[in-house]
Backbone as JSON, one array per atom type, in Angstrom:
{
  "sequence": "MMREETWHLCEEQERVPVVEDPPGVRGTLSPALSHTQRLPHKTRKLHSALERMLDPSWNHRVYRLAIAKLTPPIIPFVPLLLKDMTFIHEGNRTLAENLINFEKMRMMAKAVRIIHHCQSHMYAPISPLRGRAPQLLEDPQALRISTCSEQSLSGRSPASTRAYLQHLKVIDNQKELSRLSRDLES",
  "N": [[-16.01, -43.93, -26.89], [-13.85, -42.29, -27.66], [-12.15, -42.71, -25.5], [-11.51, -45.45, -25.76], [-10.17, -45.43, -28.23], [-7.95, -43.78, -27.67], [-6.73, -45.21, -25.61], [-6.13, -47.55, -27.01], [-4.28, -46.53, -28.86], [-2.23, -45.86, -27.12], [-1.57, -48.42, -26.18], [-0.56, -49.53, -28.53], [1.69, -48.08, -28.84], [1.65, -45.89, -30.46], [2.43, -42.88, -30.74], [2.14, -40.52, -32.21], [-0.62, -40.07, -33.2], [-1.71, -39.87, -30.66], [-0.47, -37.62, -29.73], [-1.76, -35.7, -31.23], [-4.32, -35.91, -30.26], [-4.97, -34.78, -27.54], [-4.82, -31.84, -27.99], [-7.01, -31.6, -29.71], [-9.12, -32.31, -28.08], [-9.1, -30.38, -26.08], [-9.64, -28.09, -27.47], [-11.14, -24.95, -28.62], [-13.79, -25.38, -29.31], [-14.52, -27.89, -28.36], [-15.0, -28.06, -25.46], [-17.52, -26.92, -25.36], [-19.26, -28.78, -26.32], [-21.7, -31.1, -25.36], [-21.14, -33.81, -25.11], [-18.41, -33.9, -24.64], [-18.26, -32.81, -22.11], [-19.45, -34.78, -20.69], [-17.62, -36.77, -20.47], [-16.02, -39.5, -18.85], [-14.38, -39.33, -15.63], [-12.01, -40.78, -15.56], [-11.2, -40.77, -18.26], [-10.8, -38.03, -18.72], [-8.71, -37.68, -16.95], [-6.74, -39.3, -18.12], [-6.29, -37.84, -20.46], [-5.29, -35.46, -19.39], [-2.91, -36.42, -18.35], [-1.64, -37.13, -20.73], [-1.39, -34.6, -21.86], [0.42, -33.46, -20.06], [2.61, -35.05, -20.65], [3.18, -34.17, -23.2], [4.09, -31.63, -22.9], [5.86, -28.82, -23.96], [7.96, -27.71, -22.54], [11.34, -27.58, -21.32], [12.48, -28.65, -23.6], [10.77, -30.73, -24.54], [11.16, -32.74, -22.63], [9.81, -34.62, -20.94], [8.32, -36.11, -22.8], [10.41, -37.16, -24.36], [11.73, -38.77, -22.47], [9.69, -40.62, -21.96], [9.41, -41.87, -24.45], [11.94, -43.01, -24.66], [11.76, -45.13, -22.91], [10.17, -46.95, -24.2], [9.73, -49.9, -26.22], [10.72, -50.85, -29.53], [8.38, -51.66, -32.18], [8.01, -48.14, -32.74], [6.12, -45.24, -33.32], [7.48, -42.33, -33.96], [7.3, -38.85, -32.89], [7.42, -37.05, -35.47], [7.63, -34.23, -36.24], [9.08, -33.2, -34.05], [11.53, -34.56, -34.25], [12.36, -33.54, -36.73], [12.61, -30.86, -36.04], [14.74, -31.04, -34.22], [16.77, -31.94, -35.96], [16.91, -29.8, -37.75], [17.74, -27.79, -36.0], [20.26, -28.79, -35.28], [21.52, -28.75, -37.8], [21.36, -26.0, -38.61], [22.46, -24.72, -36.44], [25.1, -25.39, -36.19], [28.24, -25.23, -37.76], [29.18, -26.66, -40.89], [31.75, -26.84, -41.81], [34.61, -26.23, -39.94], [37.17, -24.13, -39.51], [38.16, -24.88, -42.04], [37.97, -27.6, -41.81], [36.12, -30.64, -41.58], [33.26, -30.62, -39.57], [32.96, -32.88, -37.35], [31.55, -33.29, -35.03], [29.06, -32.15, -35.48], [28.19, -33.91, -37.46], [28.08, -36.28, -35.96], [26.01, -35.67, -34.15], [23.88, -35.37, -35.95], [23.81, -37.95, -37.01], [23.05, -39.33, -34.73], [20.42, -38.43, -34.43], [19.29, -39.56, -36.72], [19.68, -42.23, -36.1], [17.82, -42.55, -34.08], [15.41, -42.6, -35.48], [15.87, -44.92, -36.97], [16.02, -46.77, -34.87], [13.38, -46.69, -33.95], [12.01, -48.05, -35.93], [13.09, -50.56, -35.92], [12.08, -53.09, -35.37], [9.68, -55.55, -36.44], [6.3, -54.67, -37.1], [3.59, -55.72, -35.27], [0.36, -55.6, -35.11], [-1.95, -55.02, -32.45], [-5.15, -56.2, -32.09], [-7.83, -53.89, -32.24], [-10.26, -54.76, -31.47], [-9.94, -56.63, -29.56], [-10.68, -57.87, -26.38], [-13.2, -56.78, -26.2], [-16.74, -57.02, -25.72], [-18.4, -60.08, -26.69], [-20.9, -59.81, -28.05], [-20.66, -57.33, -29.19], [-18.8, -57.74, -31.15], [-20.27, -59.17, -32.96], [-22.07, -57.36, -33.91], [-22.9, -55.69, -36.81], [-22.81, -52.92, -37.26], [-21.01, -52.03, -35.34], [-18.67, -53.19, -36.25], [-18.45, -51.81, -38.64], [-18.04, -49.23, -37.74], [-15.6, -49.48, -36.48], [-12.76, -48.59, -37.71], [-10.24, -49.51, -37.57], [-10.21, -52.22, -37.53], [-9.28, -55.55, -38.49], [-10.88, -56.64, -40.49], [-12.01, -54.42, -41.81], [-9.75, -53.12, -42.75], [-8.56, -54.99, -44.44], [-10.33, -55.14, -46.53], [-10.03, -52.86, -48.01], [-8.59, -51.2, -50.76], [-5.41, -49.87, -51.82], [-5.85, -47.93, -53.76], [-8.51, -47.09, -53.33], [-8.27, -46.0, -50.8], [-6.47, -43.92, -51.35], [-8.06, -42.4, -53.1], [-10.1, -41.66, -51.34], [-8.66, -40.03, -49.54], [-7.85, -38.0, -51.28], [-10.22, -36.71, -51.83], [-11.01, -35.84, -49.41], [-12.44, -33.54, -47.25], [-11.27, -30.96, -45.43], [-12.05, -28.96, -42.74], [-10.97, -25.99, -41.73], [-11.7, -23.52, -40.96], [-12.49, -21.48, -38.37], [-14.92, -20.19, -37.78], [-16.77, -21.59, -39.34], [-16.51, -24.12, -38.17], [-17.48, -23.52, -35.62], [-20.14, -22.9, -36.25], [-21.02, -25.4, -37.23], [-20.69, -26.87, -34.88], [-22.59, -25.65, -33.19], [-24.89, -26.35, -34.63], [-24.84, -29.13, -34.31], [-25.25, -29.38, -31.56], [-27.79, -28.37, -31.24]],
  "CA": [[-15.32, -44.18, -28.13], [-12.57, -41.6, -27.64], [-11.32, -43.35, -24.5], [-11.03, -46.7, -26.33], [-9.19, -45.13, -29.27], [-6.74, -43.26, -27.04], [-6.09, -46.32, -24.9], [-5.57, -48.43, -28.03], [-3.09, -45.89, -29.39], [-1.17, -46.0, -26.12], [-1.15, -49.82, -26.2], [0.19, -49.77, -29.75], [2.83, -47.18, -28.8], [1.51, -44.95, -31.56], [2.39, -41.62, -30.03], [1.78, -39.38, -33.06], [-2.03, -39.74, -33.06], [-1.98, -39.48, -29.28], [-0.01, -36.24, -29.65], [-2.78, -34.85, -31.83], [-5.59, -36.09, -29.57], [-5.29, -33.79, -26.5], [-5.21, -30.52, -28.49], [-8.35, -31.67, -30.28], [-10.1, -32.4, -27.0], [-9.15, -29.15, -25.3], [-9.84, -26.97, -28.38], [-12.14, -23.97, -28.21], [-15.15, -25.86, -29.54], [-14.79, -29.15, -27.67], [-15.67, -27.94, -24.15], [-18.92, -26.51, -25.52], [-20.06, -29.95, -26.67], [-22.19, -31.79, -24.16], [-20.5, -35.12, -25.02], [-17.1, -33.71, -24.03], [-18.46, -32.57, -20.68], [-19.9, -36.02, -20.06], [-16.55, -37.76, -20.45], [-15.74, -39.99, -17.5], [-13.21, -38.75, -14.95], [-10.84, -41.56, -15.97], [-10.79, -40.3, -19.58], [-10.23, -36.68, -18.57], [-7.43, -37.85, -16.26], [-5.82, -39.81, -19.13], [-5.94, -36.73, -21.35], [-4.41, -34.51, -18.69], [-1.59, -37.06, -18.3], [-1.05, -36.99, -22.07], [-1.01, -33.19, -22.02], [1.66, -33.26, -19.3], [3.69, -35.71, -21.38], [3.47, -33.41, -24.41], [4.48, -30.27, -22.53], [7.08, -28.49, -24.7], [9.02, -27.14, -21.71], [12.57, -28.36, -21.2], [12.72, -29.31, -24.89], [9.95, -31.95, -24.58], [11.9, -33.71, -21.82], [8.92, -35.7, -20.47], [8.02, -36.95, -23.96], [11.64, -37.88, -24.74], [11.95, -39.83, -21.48], [8.66, -41.65, -22.16], [9.75, -42.6, -25.68], [13.16, -43.78, -24.4], [11.4, -46.34, -22.17], [9.38, -47.85, -25.04], [10.45, -50.81, -27.1], [10.24, -50.73, -30.91], [8.28, -50.51, -33.08], [7.46, -46.91, -32.2], [5.91, -44.17, -34.3], [7.95, -41.14, -33.26], [6.71, -37.56, -33.21], [8.33, -36.61, -36.53], [7.98, -32.8, -36.18], [10.12, -32.97, -33.05], [12.79, -35.01, -34.84], [12.75, -32.56, -37.76], [13.06, -29.66, -35.32], [16.08, -31.34, -33.72], [17.72, -32.0, -37.08], [17.06, -28.42, -38.24], [18.54, -27.08, -35.01], [21.63, -29.28, -35.43], [22.07, -28.29, -39.07], [21.52, -24.55, -38.68], [23.19, -24.22, -35.28], [26.5, -25.82, -36.24], [28.86, -25.11, -39.08], [29.62, -27.91, -41.49], [33.2, -26.74, -41.82], [35.2, -25.39, -38.9], [38.58, -23.91, -39.86], [38.38, -25.7, -43.24], [37.9, -29.02, -41.46], [34.75, -31.11, -41.41], [32.8, -30.6, -38.19], [32.47, -34.23, -37.09], [30.59, -33.25, -33.93], [27.76, -31.93, -36.12], [27.83, -35.16, -38.13], [27.7, -37.24, -34.91], [24.68, -35.3, -33.65], [22.91, -35.68, -37.0], [23.72, -39.41, -37.07], [22.28, -39.75, -33.55], [19.01, -38.17, -34.74], [18.88, -40.57, -37.71], [19.63, -43.51, -35.39], [16.55, -42.6, -33.34], [14.41, -43.05, -36.45], [16.18, -46.33, -37.26], [15.65, -47.54, -33.68], [11.92, -46.75, -33.88], [11.48, -49.01, -36.89], [14.0, -51.7, -35.96], [11.36, -54.36, -35.21], [8.48, -55.7, -37.25], [5.08, -54.21, -36.46], [2.54, -56.72, -35.12], [-0.71, -54.84, -34.46], [-2.88, -55.61, -31.5], [-6.49, -55.92, -32.61], [-8.6, -52.99, -31.39], [-11.48, -55.44, -31.04], [-9.59, -57.54, -28.49], [-11.14, -57.48, -25.07], [-14.56, -56.25, -26.23], [-17.79, -58.01, -25.49], [-18.68, -60.87, -27.9], [-22.05, -59.3, -28.81], [-20.2, -56.16, -29.94], [-18.1, -58.25, -32.33], [-21.25, -59.66, -33.93], [-22.86, -56.23, -34.38], [-22.29, -55.19, -38.04], [-22.54, -51.49, -37.16], [-19.79, -51.87, -34.55], [-17.55, -53.5, -37.14], [-18.35, -50.74, -39.63], [-17.49, -48.07, -37.04], [-14.2, -49.73, -36.15], [-11.97, -48.47, -38.93], [-8.94, -50.14, -37.37], [-10.33, -53.67, -37.47], [-8.64, -56.28, -39.58], [-11.84, -56.83, -41.57], [-12.19, -53.2, -42.6], [-8.51, -52.77, -43.42], [-8.25, -55.92, -45.51], [-11.25, -54.92, -47.64], [-9.73, -51.62, -48.71], [-7.43, -51.21, -51.65], [-4.67, -48.6, -51.74], [-6.46, -46.95, -54.66], [-9.7, -46.51, -52.7], [-7.78, -45.15, -49.72], [-5.92, -42.72, -51.98], [-9.19, -41.61, -53.6], [-10.76, -41.07, -50.17], [-7.83, -38.95, -49.03], [-7.83, -36.89, -52.24], [-11.5, -36.01, -51.78], [-11.29, -35.51, -48.02], [-12.64, -32.11, -47.05], [-10.83, -30.54, -44.1], [-12.59, -27.65, -42.39], [-10.08, -25.32, -40.78], [-12.27, -22.2, -40.69], [-13.02, -21.53, -37.01], [-16.33, -19.78, -37.78], [-17.53, -22.71, -39.89], [-16.52, -25.16, -37.14], [-18.4, -23.06, -34.57], [-21.5, -23.06, -36.76], [-21.31, -26.84, -37.24], [-20.81, -27.28, -33.49], [-23.91, -25.2, -32.71], [-25.9, -27.17, -35.3], [-24.82, -30.45, -33.68], [-25.78, -29.29, -30.21], [-29.22, -28.01, -31.22]],
  "C": [[-13.92, -43.56, -28.09], [-11.63, -42.27, -26.64], [-10.71, -44.63, -25.06], [-9.96, -46.44, -27.37], [-7.88, -44.66, -28.66], [-6.0, -44.37, -26.33], [-5.44, -47.28, -25.89], [-4.29, -47.83, -28.6], [-1.93, -45.99, -28.4], [-0.66, -47.43, -26.07], [-0.25, -50.11, -27.38], [1.46, -48.93, -29.83], [2.82, -46.22, -29.98], [1.34, -43.57, -30.95], [1.97, -40.45, -30.91], [0.29, -39.08, -32.99], [-2.38, -39.31, -31.64], [-1.54, -38.04, -29.06], [-1.07, -35.3, -30.18], [-4.1, -34.9, -31.07], [-5.87, -35.03, -28.51], [-5.59, -32.39, -27.02], [-6.61, -30.51, -29.09], [-9.42, -31.69, -29.21], [-10.2, -31.09, -26.24], [-9.33, -27.91, -26.19], [-10.98, -26.07, -27.93], [-13.56, -24.48, -28.36], [-15.5, -27.09, -28.71], [-15.46, -28.97, -26.31], [-17.13, -27.55, -24.27], [-19.82, -27.7, -25.83], [-20.45, -30.71, -25.41], [-21.52, -33.16, -24.01], [-19.13, -35.0, -24.37], [-17.24, -33.53, -22.53], [-18.88, -33.84, -19.96], [-18.82, -37.1, -20.06], [-16.3, -38.22, -19.02], [-14.46, -39.36, -16.94], [-11.93, -39.46, -15.39], [-10.3, -41.08, -17.32], [-10.17, -38.92, -19.49], [-8.87, -36.75, -17.89], [-6.36, -38.36, -17.24], [-5.36, -38.68, -20.05], [-5.06, -35.7, -20.66], [-3.01, -35.09, -18.54], [-0.89, -36.95, -19.65], [-0.61, -35.56, -22.33], [0.28, -32.89, -21.26], [2.84, -33.88, -20.04], [4.11, -34.88, -22.59], [3.85, -31.97, -24.13], [5.8, -29.93, -23.21], [8.2, -27.91, -23.83], [10.18, -28.13, -21.57], [12.81, -29.21, -22.44], [12.03, -30.68, -24.96], [10.59, -33.08, -23.77], [11.02, -34.9, -21.41], [8.6, -36.65, -21.61], [9.25, -37.78, -24.34], [11.94, -39.02, -23.76], [10.94, -40.97, -21.64], [8.98, -42.5, -23.38], [10.98, -43.48, -25.45], [12.85, -45.09, -23.68], [10.66, -47.36, -23.03], [10.28, -48.76, -25.85], [9.88, -50.69, -28.51], [9.24, -51.83, -31.23], [7.56, -49.34, -32.42], [7.22, -45.97, -33.37], [6.32, -42.89, -33.6], [7.18, -39.89, -33.68], [7.67, -36.87, -34.18], [8.61, -35.11, -36.49], [9.06, -32.48, -35.15], [11.48, -33.42, -33.57], [13.28, -34.03, -35.91], [13.24, -31.27, -37.12], [14.48, -29.87, -34.8], [17.11, -31.3, -34.84], [17.95, -30.6, -37.68], [17.95, -27.62, -37.3], [20.0, -27.5, -35.12], [22.26, -28.7, -36.69], [22.35, -26.79, -39.08], [22.35, -23.99, -37.52], [24.66, -24.57, -35.27], [27.03, -25.69, -37.66], [29.29, -26.48, -39.59], [31.14, -27.97, -41.53], [33.64, -25.8, -40.7], [36.7, -25.31, -39.18], [39.0, -24.81, -41.02], [38.48, -27.19, -42.94], [36.44, -29.4, -41.26], [34.41, -31.16, -39.93], [32.15, -31.96, -37.88], [31.49, -34.26, -35.93], [29.18, -33.03, -34.47], [27.28, -33.22, -36.78], [27.41, -36.23, -37.12], [26.3, -36.95, -34.38], [23.6, -35.63, -34.67], [22.72, -37.2, -37.11], [22.91, -39.96, -35.89], [20.78, -39.55, -33.79], [18.48, -39.2, -35.74], [18.78, -41.94, -37.05], [18.35, -43.66, -34.58], [15.45, -43.11, -34.26], [14.62, -44.53, -36.77], [15.77, -47.22, -36.09], [14.13, -47.73, -33.6], [11.34, -47.8, -34.81], [12.32, -50.28, -36.96], [13.33, -53.05, -35.79], [10.11, -54.36, -36.08], [7.26, -55.29, -36.45], [4.05, -55.33, -36.44], [1.39, -56.06, -34.38], [-1.52, -55.69, -33.49], [-4.26, -55.25, -32.0], [-7.22, -54.97, -31.69], [-9.88, -53.63, -30.88], [-11.21, -56.41, -29.89], [-10.11, -57.01, -27.16], [-12.55, -56.89, -25.06], [-15.55, -57.39, -26.05], [-18.09, -58.76, -26.78], [-19.85, -60.33, -28.71], [-21.66, -58.07, -29.63], [-19.49, -56.6, -31.22], [-19.08, -58.72, -33.39], [-22.09, -58.54, -34.52], [-22.21, -55.65, -35.64], [-21.99, -53.7, -37.98], [-21.25, -51.24, -36.37], [-18.57, -52.17, -35.4], [-17.35, -52.4, -38.17], [-17.72, -49.5, -39.0], [-16.0, -48.26, -36.78], [-13.35, -49.72, -37.41], [-10.61, -49.14, -38.79], [-9.01, -51.66, -37.39], [-9.69, -54.32, -38.68], [-9.58, -56.44, -40.76], [-11.93, -55.58, -42.44], [-10.91, -52.83, -43.34], [-8.2, -53.7, -44.59], [-9.14, -55.71, -46.72], [-10.95, -53.68, -48.45], [-8.51, -51.79, -49.6], [-6.69, -49.89, -51.49], [-5.28, -47.52, -52.63], [-7.68, -46.29, -54.03], [-9.3, -45.61, -51.53], [-7.24, -43.84, -50.26], [-7.04, -41.81, -52.48], [-9.93, -40.94, -52.45], [-9.97, -39.87, -49.66], [-7.79, -37.75, -49.97], [-9.11, -36.08, -52.18], [-11.91, -35.63, -50.36], [-11.37, -34.0, -47.85], [-12.28, -31.78, -45.6], [-11.36, -29.13, -43.85], [-11.67, -27.04, -41.35], [-10.54, -23.9, -40.46], [-12.97, -22.27, -39.33], [-14.5, -21.16, -36.96], [-17.23, -20.91, -38.3], [-17.62, -23.85, -38.87], [-17.46, -24.79, -36.0], [-19.85, -23.25, -35.0], [-21.9, -24.53, -36.75], [-21.49, -27.37, -35.81], [-22.17, -26.89, -32.92], [-25.02, -26.03, -33.34], [-25.98, -28.56, -34.67], [-25.48, -30.43, -32.31], [-27.27, -28.98, -30.17], [-30.1, -29.13, -31.72]]
}
C-alpha cells in the first residue's frame, strides 16, 4: 500500500506528501512494526532515494535540482520557499543609503516566480487506480480504501471534508504512540 501511494505521489509530482513520507517511515516506532520490516527491497530503496533527495545539506541542493527538472503543475515544498523568503527579507535591508534595495526585491520576486511557475499549468490528475488489476477495481473494499479515487472524491462535499478535518484527532505524544504500536503488534 505504501509503495503504491509513494509511487503515485512521485508520478503526480506531488513532492510535499513525499517529503513527509520518509520521516514517517524511518521514525522511532516504524522499524519496530513487523509490516515495516517486511517491506520489499524495492520500496526500501525508493525511500532511501527520497531521503537522499530531501537531504538538507547544501541548502537542499538535490531537492532544488530535482524540482527544476519537473514540469508544472508542481506542489512545491512550501516550508523551504518560506525559509528562502524569510532569509531574503531578514538578511537584506530594504533601504540602502536611503535608496530602495532593488537586489532584495529581485530575489524576493524570483522566489514568488517559483510559486507562480509551479502553478502555471492546469492540474490533470492521473487516476491512482490506473494500471491495477480489473478484479481490484470491482472490489468495493478496494474502492473504499482508495481515498484518492475519483469516485470517493466526487462523493464528498467540502462541508463533510471540513467537518472531518475539524474532528480529526492527531496523536503527537510519543508515549501514546508507543503504546498504540505495542497494542497493534500484540
